[in-house]
């Protein structure tokens, strides 16, 4: 448990900081305009990433049905193909420059690699070897950041830097992930029909995962074409700490997934509720500390790191951190509901919240610019969190027959 917990923290944290460090490099080496292109491209790749993972690792790890690991690997292969097809269709229907098109595609390929590896990480987790996933994520994040930095410094070519990063991930996948996957004893037979059936079993989980990513990035997608690349870059920078808070919630969450599953199937309501409460408390404390740091020296640190003056955006940063914390808490309740196999209701919630984001983003951003993007972001996160808390409390009572 200790080994799994430590390496999971290192791996997920480094993976969470990947976009943070890449944005620093791009902003300082390539300039604020290229940073705007990068922040949109990375956000779009994250949206398509939900196609690649489909129902996600939580669904895989907590699954109690007769679906083998090979079934899940085959299913994930199909999902990744669909993800890349969607990326191609999108970029070739947009009026993007060749440069922006290449950046978007390369980052989508990177996230496609991550999506496929995620199902292998799920197998490691099921076998009790979560540390292997942590080591893989750690290696990919650290080595790719170093590779991206050196290539970009010498070439000032973001396209070439993204190519190198993809090659690094592919090498680690071939020589670490596959090697460790083969070491796991899998006396299983692939049933191709199961790979297709998983599309049906996990469809609502996919829908709410897709909408979740759209929701958290809705202002970014709306800003593309509405404001300059420079404004997009500034929003991407001040959004980064909030993104890290929500992503760091994963290393709090992942080690407890199996415990949540066991508590549910043992019908131990108190244990299940206690696990959820501990995780929520930890994230609220983390979010509070992040706000305090931002007020004291965080905004100045961001300005220094990115070489962009951000002091005038302190209030925006604080509100975005509050929204990011609410989103992190929502992820905990979403995981609990997924464990209870309540996915359709999550789809319904996220559909409502996505409508709020879709209808509100364009108006608020066109009217108030960056302040409007901050406002709609907080409104989206608050609406989602409140609805999830209410639904969780309802199903907690019903599922445990109390």
mmCIF file of C-alpha atoms in Angstrom:
data_model
loop_
_atom_site.group_PDB
_atom_site.id
_atom_site.type_symbol
_atom_site.label_atom_id
_atom_site.label_comp_id
_atom_site.label_asym_id
_atom_site.label_seq_id
_atom_site.Cartn_x
_atom_site.Cartn_y
_atom_site.Cartn_z
ATOM 1 C CA UNK A 1 0.000 0.000 0.000
ATOM 2 C CA UNK A 2 2.817 2.398 0.902
ATOM 3 C CA UNK A 3 4.779 1.662 -2.269
ATOM 4 C CA UNK A 4 1.677 2.026 -4.414
ATOM 5 C CA UNK A 5 0.685 5.265 -2.688
ATOM 6 C CA UNK A 6 4.108 6.932 -3.005
ATOM 7 C CA UNK A 7 4.705 6.047 -6.644
ATOM 8 C CA UNK A 8 1.113 6.918 -7.533
ATOM 9 C CA UNK A 9 1.603 10.363 -5.966
ATOM 10 C CA UNK A 10 4.836 10.887 -7.893
ATOM 11 C CA UNK A 11 3.436 9.627 -11.175
ATOM 12 C CA UNK A 12 0.093 11.436 -11.115
ATOM 13 C CA UNK A 13 1.674 14.654 -9.823
ATOM 14 C CA UNK A 14 4.329 14.683 -12.551
ATOM 15 C CA UNK A 15 1.679 13.899 -15.149
ATOM 16 C CA UNK A 16 -0.489 16.694 -13.753
ATOM 17 C CA UNK A 17 2.440 19.111 -13.949
ATOM 18 C CA UNK A 18 3.241 18.142 -17.548
ATOM 19 C CA UNK A 19 1.088 20.816 -19.190
ATOM 20 C CA UNK A 20 2.213 23.306 -16.518
ATOM 21 C CA UNK A 21 5.892 22.934 -17.395
ATOM 22 C CA UNK A 22 5.264 22.713 -21.126
ATOM 23 C CA UNK A 23 3.354 25.999 -20.951
ATOM 24 C CA UNK A 24 6.277 27.599 -19.128
ATOM 25 C CA UNK A 25 8.693 26.439 -21.808
ATOM 26 C CA UNK A 26 6.470 27.536 -24.695
ATOM 27 C CA UNK A 27 5.703 30.936 -23.141
ATOM 28 C CA UNK A 28 9.316 31.783 -22.394
ATOM 29 C CA UNK A 29 10.928 30.266 -25.508
ATOM 30 C CA UNK A 30 8.285 30.650 -28.227
ATOM 31 C CA UNK A 31 6.309 33.642 -26.940
ATOM 32 C CA UNK A 32 2.836 34.454 -25.676
ATOM 33 C CA UNK A 33 1.103 33.957 -29.044
ATOM 34 C CA UNK A 34 2.424 30.403 -29.455
ATOM 35 C CA UNK A 35 1.431 29.776 -25.839
ATOM 36 C CA UNK A 36 -2.149 30.632 -26.782
ATOM 37 C CA UNK A 37 -2.042 28.075 -29.595
ATOM 38 C CA UNK A 38 -0.569 25.483 -27.239
ATOM 39 C CA UNK A 39 -3.115 25.997 -24.448
ATOM 40 C CA UNK A 40 -6.037 25.537 -26.867
ATOM 41 C CA UNK A 41 -4.432 22.517 -28.575
ATOM 42 C CA UNK A 42 -3.715 20.795 -25.258
ATOM 43 C CA UNK A 43 -7.253 21.473 -23.988
ATOM 44 C CA UNK A 44 -8.750 20.088 -27.194
ATOM 45 C CA UNK A 45 -6.538 16.984 -26.946
ATOM 46 C CA UNK A 46 -7.801 16.491 -23.383
ATOM 47 C CA UNK A 47 -11.385 16.612 -24.653
ATOM 48 C CA UNK A 48 -10.702 13.925 -27.269
ATOM 49 C CA UNK A 49 -8.806 11.963 -24.602
ATOM 50 C CA UNK A 50 -12.211 11.107 -23.131
ATOM 51 C CA UNK A 51 -13.015 9.232 -26.356
ATOM 52 C CA UNK A 52 -9.746 7.333 -25.999
ATOM 53 C CA UNK A 53 -10.415 6.213 -22.427
ATOM 54 C CA UNK A 54 -14.193 5.894 -22.979
ATOM 55 C CA UNK A 55 -15.614 4.739 -19.620
ATOM 56 C CA UNK A 56 -12.252 5.243 -17.903
ATOM 57 C CA UNK A 57 -10.020 3.420 -15.473
ATOM 58 C CA UNK A 58 -12.466 3.824 -12.569
ATOM 59 C CA UNK A 59 -15.055 1.782 -14.496
ATOM 60 C CA UNK A 60 -12.421 -0.840 -15.356
ATOM 61 C CA UNK A 61 -11.003 -1.228 -11.835
ATOM 62 C CA UNK A 62 -14.389 -1.345 -10.108
ATOM 63 C CA UNK A 63 -15.950 -3.695 -12.692
ATOM 64 C CA UNK A 64 -17.281 -6.904 -11.151
ATOM 65 C CA UNK A 65 -18.387 -8.532 -14.422
ATOM 66 C CA UNK A 66 -16.806 -11.308 -16.485
ATOM 67 C CA UNK A 67 -14.716 -9.079 -18.736
ATOM 68 C CA UNK A 68 -11.046 -9.940 -18.999
ATOM 69 C CA UNK A 69 -8.061 -7.601 -19.114
ATOM 70 C CA UNK A 70 -7.554 -8.574 -22.763
ATOM 71 C CA UNK A 71 -11.144 -7.557 -23.483
ATOM 72 C CA UNK A 72 -10.427 -4.143 -21.985
ATOM 73 C CA UNK A 73 -7.177 -3.762 -23.958
ATOM 74 C CA UNK A 74 -8.935 -4.570 -27.240
ATOM 75 C CA UNK A 75 -11.755 -2.187 -26.353
ATOM 76 C CA UNK A 76 -9.263 0.582 -25.578
ATOM 77 C CA UNK A 77 -7.503 0.002 -28.911
ATOM 78 C CA UNK A 78 -10.810 0.622 -30.700
ATOM 79 C CA UNK A 79 -11.419 3.743 -28.599
ATOM 80 C CA UNK A 80 -8.009 5.179 -29.471
ATOM 81 C CA UNK A 81 -8.684 4.645 -33.179
ATOM 82 C CA UNK A 82 -11.969 6.543 -32.817
ATOM 83 C CA UNK A 83 -10.183 9.322 -30.942
ATOM 84 C CA UNK A 84 -7.599 9.808 -33.684
ATOM 85 C CA UNK A 85 -10.290 9.708 -36.366
ATOM 86 C CA UNK A 86 -12.219 12.427 -34.536
ATOM 87 C CA UNK A 87 -9.048 14.532 -34.313
ATOM 88 C CA UNK A 88 -8.428 14.239 -38.056
ATOM 89 C CA UNK A 89 -12.013 15.116 -38.937
ATOM 90 C CA UNK A 90 -11.976 18.157 -36.658
ATOM 91 C CA UNK A 91 -8.681 19.742 -37.723
ATOM 92 C CA UNK A 92 -9.366 19.334 -41.428
ATOM 93 C CA UNK A 93 -12.771 21.002 -41.099
ATOM 94 C CA UNK A 94 -11.286 24.064 -39.363
ATOM 95 C CA UNK A 95 -9.611 27.003 -41.018
ATOM 96 C CA UNK A 96 -6.359 26.466 -39.101
ATOM 97 C CA UNK A 97 -2.884 27.306 -40.316
ATOM 98 C CA UNK A 98 -0.598 24.372 -41.091
ATOM 99 C CA UNK A 99 1.354 25.192 -37.920
ATOM 100 C CA UNK A 100 -1.667 25.106 -35.589
ATOM 101 C CA UNK A 101 -3.025 22.000 -37.302
ATOM 102 C CA UNK A 102 0.226 20.102 -36.672
ATOM 103 C CA UNK A 103 0.353 21.146 -33.001
ATOM 104 C CA UNK A 104 -3.234 20.020 -32.416
ATOM 105 C CA UNK A 105 -2.669 16.645 -34.109
ATOM 106 C CA UNK A 106 0.620 15.949 -32.327
ATOM 107 C CA UNK A 107 -0.863 16.667 -28.900
ATOM 108 C CA UNK A 108 -3.865 14.477 -29.764
ATOM 109 C CA UNK A 109 -1.460 11.637 -30.629
ATOM 110 C CA UNK A 110 0.278 12.155 -27.280
ATOM 111 C CA UNK A 111 -3.026 11.930 -25.410
ATOM 112 C CA UNK A 112 -3.964 8.878 -27.503
ATOM 113 C CA UNK A 113 -0.841 7.140 -26.194
ATOM 114 C CA UNK A 114 -1.846 8.108 -22.661
ATOM 115 C CA UNK A 115 -5.368 6.777 -23.215
ATOM 116 C CA UNK A 116 -4.129 3.369 -24.359
ATOM 117 C CA UNK A 117 -1.635 3.113 -21.500
ATOM 118 C CA UNK A 118 -4.360 3.975 -19.008
ATOM 119 C CA UNK A 119 -6.032 0.591 -19.475
ATOM 120 C CA UNK A 120 -2.665 -1.089 -18.809
ATOM 121 C CA UNK A 121 -2.382 1.003 -15.643
ATOM 122 C CA UNK A 122 -5.834 -0.291 -14.705
ATOM 123 C CA UNK A 123 -4.544 -3.859 -14.991
ATOM 124 C CA UNK A 124 -1.574 -3.000 -12.752
ATOM 125 C CA UNK A 125 -4.003 -1.491 -10.236
ATOM 126 C CA UNK A 126 -6.311 -4.520 -10.258
ATOM 127 C CA UNK A 127 -3.293 -6.760 -9.627
ATOM 128 C CA UNK A 128 -2.268 -4.581 -6.660
ATOM 129 C CA UNK A 129 0.726 -3.105 -8.521
ATOM 130 C CA UNK A 130 -0.335 0.527 -8.878
ATOM 131 C CA UNK A 131 3.289 1.574 -8.333
ATOM 132 C CA UNK A 132 4.103 0.314 -11.850
ATOM 133 C CA UNK A 133 1.656 2.829 -13.290
ATOM 134 C CA UNK A 134 3.172 5.541 -11.123
ATOM 135 C CA UNK A 135 6.700 4.775 -12.333
ATOM 136 C CA UNK A 136 5.534 4.820 -15.963
ATOM 137 C CA UNK A 137 3.803 8.198 -15.611
ATOM 138 C CA UNK A 138 6.810 9.603 -13.741
ATOM 139 C CA UNK A 139 9.279 8.528 -16.426
ATOM 140 C CA UNK A 140 7.140 9.793 -19.300
ATOM 141 C CA UNK A 141 6.477 13.173 -17.714
ATOM 142 C CA UNK A 142 10.027 13.917 -16.547
ATOM 143 C CA UNK A 143 11.888 12.672 -19.632
ATOM 144 C CA UNK A 144 9.441 14.268 -22.084
ATOM 145 C CA UNK A 145 9.680 17.645 -20.321
ATOM 146 C CA UNK A 146 13.480 17.492 -20.514
ATOM 147 C CA UNK A 147 13.376 16.412 -24.164
ATOM 148 C CA UNK A 148 10.833 19.086 -25.091
ATOM 149 C CA UNK A 149 12.902 21.762 -23.329
ATOM 150 C CA UNK A 150 16.195 20.947 -25.038
ATOM 151 C CA UNK A 151 14.703 20.572 -28.512
ATOM 152 C CA UNK A 152 12.673 23.776 -28.189
ATOM 153 C CA UNK A 153 15.622 25.748 -26.835
ATOM 154 C CA UNK A 154 17.848 24.792 -29.750
ATOM 155 C CA UNK A 155 15.265 24.746 -32.553
ATOM 156 C CA UNK A 156 12.530 27.119 -31.282
ATOM 157 C CA UNK A 157 10.265 24.778 -33.202
ATOM 158 C CA UNK A 158 7.242 23.660 -31.207
ATOM 159 C CA UNK A 159 6.238 21.101 -33.844
ATOM 160 C CA UNK A 160 9.598 19.323 -33.651
ATOM 161 C CA UNK A 161 9.469 19.457 -29.844
ATOM 162 C CA UNK A 162 6.051 17.756 -29.841
ATOM 163 C CA UNK A 163 7.333 15.060 -32.216
ATOM 164 C CA UNK A 164 10.234 14.309 -29.860
ATOM 165 C CA UNK A 165 7.864 14.122 -26.900
ATOM 166 C CA UNK A 166 5.697 11.569 -28.728
ATOM 167 C CA UNK A 167 8.757 9.456 -29.546
ATOM 168 C CA UNK A 168 9.836 9.466 -25.887
ATOM 169 C CA UNK A 169 6.399 8.232 -24.768
ATOM 170 C CA UNK A 170 6.404 5.495 -27.412
ATOM 171 C CA UNK A 171 9.838 4.244 -26.311
ATOM 172 C CA UNK A 172 8.847 4.065 -22.638
ATOM 173 C CA UNK A 173 5.621 2.303 -23.615
ATOM 174 C CA UNK A 174 7.540 -0.313 -25.597
ATOM 175 C CA UNK A 175 10.318 -0.964 -23.082
ATOM 176 C CA UNK A 176 8.547 -0.460 -19.748
ATOM 177 C CA UNK A 177 4.753 -0.732 -20.020
ATOM 178 C CA UNK A 178 4.664 -3.736 -22.344
ATOM 179 C CA UNK A 179 7.426 -5.503 -20.416
ATOM 180 C CA UNK A 180 5.562 -5.117 -17.119
ATOM 181 C CA UNK A 181 2.250 -6.070 -18.695
ATOM 182 C CA UNK A 182 3.771 -9.322 -19.954
ATOM 183 C CA UNK A 183 5.074 -10.058 -16.456
ATOM 184 C CA UNK A 184 1.510 -10.115 -15.115
ATOM 185 C CA UNK A 185 0.101 -13.623 -15.347
ATOM 186 C CA UNK A 186 -2.926 -13.419 -17.626
ATOM 187 C CA UNK A 187 -4.421 -16.807 -18.389
ATOM 188 C CA UNK A 188 -7.226 -15.189 -20.322
ATOM 189 C CA UNK A 189 -8.868 -15.566 -23.688
ATOM 190 C CA UNK A 190 -9.795 -12.484 -25.683
ATOM 191 C CA UNK A 191 -13.490 -12.366 -26.562
ATOM 192 C CA UNK A 192 -13.794 -9.758 -29.298
ATOM 193 C CA UNK A 193 -17.533 -9.419 -28.744
ATOM 194 C CA UNK A 194 -16.807 -8.228 -25.189
ATOM 195 C CA UNK A 195 -14.665 -5.422 -26.581
ATOM 196 C CA UNK A 196 -17.709 -4.134 -28.474
ATOM 197 C CA UNK A 197 -20.128 -4.806 -25.609
ATOM 198 C CA UNK A 198 -18.062 -2.522 -23.393
ATOM 199 C CA UNK A 199 -19.147 0.385 -25.588
ATOM 200 C CA UNK A 200 -22.706 -0.260 -24.477
ATOM 201 C CA UNK A 201 -21.875 -0.982 -20.824
ATOM 202 C CA UNK A 202 -19.763 2.126 -20.461
ATOM 203 C CA UNK A 203 -21.671 4.535 -22.694
ATOM 204 C CA UNK A 204 -23.102 6.705 -19.927
ATOM 205 C CA UNK A 205 -19.752 6.789 -18.140
ATOM 206 C CA UNK A 206 -18.215 7.985 -21.418
ATOM 207 C CA UNK A 207 -20.887 10.618 -21.961
ATOM 208 C CA UNK A 208 -20.429 12.166 -18.544
ATOM 209 C CA UNK A 209 -16.612 11.932 -18.799
ATOM 210 C CA UNK A 210 -16.736 13.706 -22.163
ATOM 211 C CA UNK A 211 -19.056 16.364 -20.821
ATOM 212 C CA UNK A 212 -16.910 16.742 -17.686
ATOM 213 C CA UNK A 213 -13.866 17.662 -19.751
ATOM 214 C CA UNK A 214 -15.936 19.941 -21.962
ATOM 215 C CA UNK A 215 -17.370 21.611 -18.865
ATOM 216 C CA UNK A 216 -14.019 22.362 -17.241
ATOM 217 C CA UNK A 217 -12.592 23.714 -20.513
ATOM 218 C CA UNK A 218 -15.731 25.353 -21.952
ATOM 219 C CA UNK A 219 -14.343 28.904 -21.602
ATOM 220 C CA UNK A 220 -11.156 27.869 -23.450
ATOM 221 C CA UNK A 221 -13.070 26.387 -26.368
ATOM 222 C CA UNK A 222 -15.261 29.474 -26.621
ATOM 223 C CA UNK A 223 -12.252 31.803 -26.480
ATOM 224 C CA UNK A 224 -10.805 30.199 -29.618
ATOM 225 C CA UNK A 225 -11.853 32.633 -32.330
ATOM 226 C CA UNK A 226 -13.443 35.129 -29.892
ATOM 227 C CA UNK A 227 -10.314 36.625 -28.333
ATOM 228 C CA UNK A 228 -6.640 36.903 -29.226
ATOM 229 C CA UNK A 229 -4.095 34.142 -28.657
ATOM 230 C CA UNK A 230 -2.485 36.360 -26.001
ATOM 231 C CA UNK A 231 -5.694 36.496 -23.926
ATOM 232 C CA UNK A 232 -6.109 32.725 -24.331
ATOM 233 C CA UNK A 233 -2.560 32.271 -23.053
ATOM 234 C CA UNK A 234 -3.179 34.456 -19.971
ATOM 235 C CA UNK A 235 -6.344 32.515 -19.130
ATOM 236 C CA UNK A 236 -4.476 29.248 -19.623
ATOM 237 C CA UNK A 237 -1.743 30.417 -17.241
ATOM 238 C CA UNK A 238 -4.040 31.527 -14.411
ATOM 239 C CA UNK A 239 -6.135 28.385 -14.887
ATOM 240 C CA UNK A 240 -3.078 26.178 -14.454
ATOM 241 C CA UNK A 241 -2.953 26.174 -10.596
ATOM 242 C CA UNK A 242 -6.650 25.228 -10.441
ATOM 243 C CA UNK A 243 -6.070 22.460 -12.956
ATOM 244 C CA UNK A 244 -3.240 21.151 -10.809
ATOM 245 C CA UNK A 245 -5.459 21.133 -7.704
ATOM 246 C CA UNK A 246 -8.091 19.060 -9.503
ATOM 247 C CA UNK A 247 -5.552 16.744 -11.105
ATOM 248 C CA UNK A 248 -3.664 16.222 -7.849
ATOM 249 C CA UNK A 249 -6.952 14.937 -6.474
ATOM 250 C CA UNK A 250 -6.273 11.832 -8.560
ATOM 251 C CA UNK A 251 -3.375 10.731 -6.369
ATOM 252 C CA UNK A 252 -5.653 11.059 -3.370
ATOM 253 C CA UNK A 253 -8.351 9.106 -5.174
ATOM 254 C CA UNK A 254 -6.619 6.241 -7.001
ATOM 255 C CA UNK A 255 -5.270 4.302 -3.971
ATOM 256 C CA UNK A 256 -8.786 4.223 -2.485
ATOM 257 C CA UNK A 257 -10.638 2.954 -5.554
ATOM 258 C CA UNK A 258 -10.397 -0.708 -4.603
ATOM 259 C CA UNK A 259 -11.352 0.110 -0.993
ATOM 260 C CA UNK A 260 -14.477 1.891 -2.229
ATOM 261 C CA UNK A 261 -15.357 -1.071 -4.432
ATOM 262 C CA UNK A 262 -14.904 -3.530 -1.536
ATOM 263 C CA UNK A 263 -16.979 -1.376 0.839
ATOM 264 C CA UNK A 264 -19.804 -1.208 -1.693
ATOM 265 C CA UNK A 265 -19.937 -4.936 -2.486
ATOM 266 C CA UNK A 266 -19.732 -5.710 1.237
ATOM 267 C CA UNK A 267 -22.640 -3.271 1.777
ATOM 268 C CA UNK A 268 -20.582 -1.395 4.362
ATOM 269 C CA UNK A 269 -22.160 2.047 4.181
ATOM 270 C CA UNK A 270 -20.124 3.557 7.015
ATOM 271 C CA UNK A 271 -16.815 2.533 5.457
ATOM 272 C CA UNK A 272 -17.887 3.797 2.032
ATOM 273 C CA UNK A 273 -19.046 7.139 3.389
ATOM 274 C CA UNK A 274 -15.926 7.508 5.553
ATOM 275 C CA UNK A 275 -13.633 7.017 2.541
ATOM 276 C CA UNK A 276 -15.500 9.674 0.551
ATOM 277 C CA UNK A 277 -15.473 12.144 3.468
ATOM 278 C CA UNK A 278 -11.733 11.768 3.993
ATOM 279 C CA UNK A 279 -10.988 12.436 0.339
ATOM 280 C CA UNK A 280 -13.289 15.466 0.191
ATOM 281 C CA UNK A 281 -11.744 16.913 3.359
ATOM 282 C CA UNK A 282 -8.233 16.460 1.978
ATOM 283 C CA UNK A 283 -9.145 18.248 -1.256
ATOM 284 C CA UNK A 284 -10.837 21.155 0.519
ATOM 285 C CA UNK A 285 -7.727 21.641 2.655
ATOM 286 C CA UNK A 286 -5.536 21.433 -0.445
ATOM 287 C CA UNK A 287 -7.701 24.007 -2.241
ATOM 288 C CA UNK A 288 -7.643 26.350 0.765
ATOM 289 C CA UNK A 289 -3.865 26.164 0.936
ATOM 290 C CA UNK A 290 -3.639 26.882 -2.791
ATOM 291 C CA UNK A 291 -5.754 30.041 -2.406
ATOM 292 C CA UNK A 292 -3.602 31.213 0.506
ATOM 293 C CA UNK A 293 -0.407 30.649 -1.465
ATOM 294 C CA UNK A 294 -1.851 32.505 -4.451
ATOM 295 C CA UNK A 295 -2.700 35.539 -2.289
ATOM 296 C CA UNK A 296 0.683 35.658 -0.534
ATOM 297 C CA UNK A 297 3.096 35.058 -3.389
ATOM 298 C CA UNK A 298 1.514 32.774 -5.982
ATOM 299 C CA UNK A 299 0.589 35.396 -8.580
ATOM 300 C CA UNK A 300 4.065 36.932 -8.421
ATOM 301 C CA UNK A 301 5.577 33.480 -8.783
ATOM 302 C CA UNK A 302 3.438 32.785 -11.853
ATOM 303 C CA UNK A 303 4.495 36.135 -13.341
ATOM 304 C CA UNK A 304 8.152 35.317 -12.783
ATOM 305 C CA UNK A 305 7.892 31.745 -14.063
ATOM 306 C CA UNK A 306 5.996 32.608 -17.243
ATOM 307 C CA UNK A 307 7.673 36.002 -17.746
ATOM 308 C CA UNK A 308 4.222 37.608 -18.088
ATOM 309 C CA UNK A 309 2.877 40.336 -15.770
ATOM 310 C CA UNK A 310 -0.157 38.821 -14.021
ATOM 311 C CA UNK A 311 -0.646 40.930 -10.863
ATOM 312 C CA UNK A 312 -3.804 42.549 -12.294
ATOM 313 C CA UNK A 313 -5.336 39.060 -12.593
ATOM 314 C CA UNK A 314 -5.005 38.117 -8.892
ATOM 315 C CA UNK A 315 -8.768 38.131 -8.236
ATOM 316 C CA UNK A 316 -9.360 36.067 -11.357
ATOM 317 C CA UNK A 317 -6.776 33.559 -10.137
ATOM 318 C CA UNK A 318 -8.382 33.254 -6.697
ATOM 319 C CA UNK A 319 -11.870 32.644 -8.092
ATOM 320 C CA UNK A 320 -10.539 30.125 -10.579
ATOM 321 C CA UNK A 321 -8.796 28.258 -7.734
ATOM 322 C CA UNK A 322 -12.108 28.121 -5.853
ATOM 323 C CA UNK A 323 -13.746 26.719 -8.971
ATOM 324 C CA UNK A 324 -10.934 24.202 -9.452
ATOM 325 C CA UNK A 325 -11.368 22.974 -5.870
ATOM 326 C CA UNK A 326 -15.111 22.517 -6.415
ATOM 327 C CA UNK A 327 -14.338 20.510 -9.537
ATOM 328 C CA UNK A 328 -11.876 18.305 -7.629
ATOM 329 C CA UNK A 329 -14.526 17.614 -4.977
ATOM 330 C CA UNK A 330 -17.010 16.781 -7.746
ATOM 331 C CA UNK A 331 -14.597 14.152 -9.094
ATOM 332 C CA UNK A 332 -14.730 12.364 -5.725
ATOM 333 C CA UNK A 333 -18.526 12.224 -5.755
ATOM 334 C CA UNK A 334 -18.463 11.178 -9.415
ATOM 335 C CA UNK A 335 -16.139 8.285 -8.575
ATOM 336 C CA UNK A 336 -18.410 7.223 -5.717
ATOM 337 C CA UNK A 337 -21.441 7.264 -8.022
ATOM 338 C CA UNK A 338 -19.536 5.331 -10.695
ATOM 339 C CA UNK A 339 -18.682 2.685 -8.085
ATOM 340 C CA UNK A 340 -22.408 2.508 -7.313
ATOM 341 C CA UNK A 341 -22.898 2.177 -11.097
ATOM 342 C CA UNK A 342 -24.952 5.365 -11.266
ATOM 343 C CA UNK A 343 -23.713 6.697 -14.581
ATOM 344 C CA UNK A 344 -26.860 7.838 -16.364
ATOM 345 C CA UNK A 345 -27.665 10.382 -13.673
ATOM 346 C CA UNK A 346 -24.147 11.760 -14.007
ATOM 347 C CA UNK A 347 -24.668 12.087 -17.728
ATOM 348 C CA UNK A 348 -27.877 14.019 -17.035
ATOM 349 C CA UNK A 349 -26.137 16.352 -14.556
ATOM 350 C CA UNK A 350 -23.249 17.054 -16.881
ATOM 351 C CA UNK A 351 -25.606 17.621 -19.801
ATOM 352 C CA UNK A 352 -27.343 20.350 -17.801
ATOM 353 C CA UNK A 353 -24.036 21.899 -16.713
ATOM 354 C CA UNK A 354 -22.645 21.691 -20.258
ATOM 355 C CA UNK A 355 -25.712 23.585 -21.468
ATOM 356 C CA UNK A 356 -24.981 26.279 -18.886
ATOM 357 C CA UNK A 357 -21.397 26.463 -20.137
ATOM 358 C CA UNK A 358 -22.360 26.468 -23.795
ATOM 359 C CA UNK A 359 -25.032 29.134 -23.438
ATOM 360 C CA UNK A 360 -23.204 31.263 -20.904
ATOM 361 C CA UNK A 361 -19.609 31.164 -22.152
ATOM 362 C CA UNK A 362 -20.009 32.999 -25.439
ATOM 363 C CA UNK A 363 -22.154 35.772 -23.943
ATOM 364 C CA UNK A 364 -19.978 36.342 -20.881
ATOM 365 C CA UNK A 365 -16.660 36.132 -22.718
ATOM 366 C CA UNK A 366 -17.762 38.436 -25.537
ATOM 367 C CA UNK A 367 -19.198 40.872 -22.991
ATOM 368 C CA UNK A 368 -16.547 40.876 -20.254
ATOM 369 C CA UNK A 369 -13.542 39.121 -21.809
ATOM 370 C CA UNK A 370 -11.265 37.436 -19.297
ATOM 371 C CA UNK A 371 -13.510 38.393 -16.371
ATOM 372 C CA UNK A 372 -16.410 36.755 -18.165
ATOM 373 C CA UNK A 373 -14.366 33.576 -18.676
ATOM 374 C CA UNK A 374 -13.569 33.535 -14.943
ATOM 375 C CA UNK A 375 -17.205 34.085 -13.995
ATOM 376 C CA UNK A 376 -18.641 31.355 -16.215
ATOM 377 C CA UNK A 377 -15.917 28.940 -15.043
ATOM 378 C CA UNK A 378 -16.902 29.437 -11.384
ATOM 379 C CA UNK A 379 -20.614 29.231 -12.171
ATOM 380 C CA UNK A 380 -20.116 25.957 -14.040
ATOM 381 C CA UNK A 381 -18.060 24.385 -11.233
ATOM 382 C CA UNK A 382 -20.487 25.475 -8.496
ATOM 383 C CA UNK A 383 -23.549 24.191 -10.356
ATOM 384 C CA UNK A 384 -21.937 20.837 -11.021
ATOM 385 C CA UNK A 385 -20.690 20.335 -7.452
ATOM 386 C CA UNK A 386 -24.044 21.180 -5.833
ATOM 387 C CA UNK A 387 -25.942 18.754 -8.077
ATOM 388 C CA UNK A 388 -23.418 15.956 -7.506
ATOM 389 C CA UNK A 389 -23.600 16.312 -3.721
ATOM 390 C CA UNK A 390 -27.387 16.082 -3.788
ATOM 391 C CA UNK A 391 -27.440 13.015 -6.055
ATOM 392 C CA UNK A 392 -24.695 11.276 -4.059
ATOM 393 C CA UNK A 393 -26.569 11.683 -0.785
ATOM 394 C CA UNK A 394 -29.765 10.331 -2.358
ATOM 395 C CA UNK A 395 -28.153 7.214 -3.841
ATOM 396 C CA UNK A 396 -26.006 6.554 -0.771
ATOM 397 C CA UNK A 397 -29.187 6.030 1.269
ATOM 398 C CA UNK A 398 -30.950 4.027 -1.448
ATOM 399 C CA UNK A 399 -28.106 1.687 -2.425
ATOM 400 C CA UNK A 400 -27.258 0.707 1.136
ATOM 401 C CA UNK A 401 -30.952 0.255 1.987
ATOM 402 C CA UNK A 402 -30.856 2.787 4.801
#
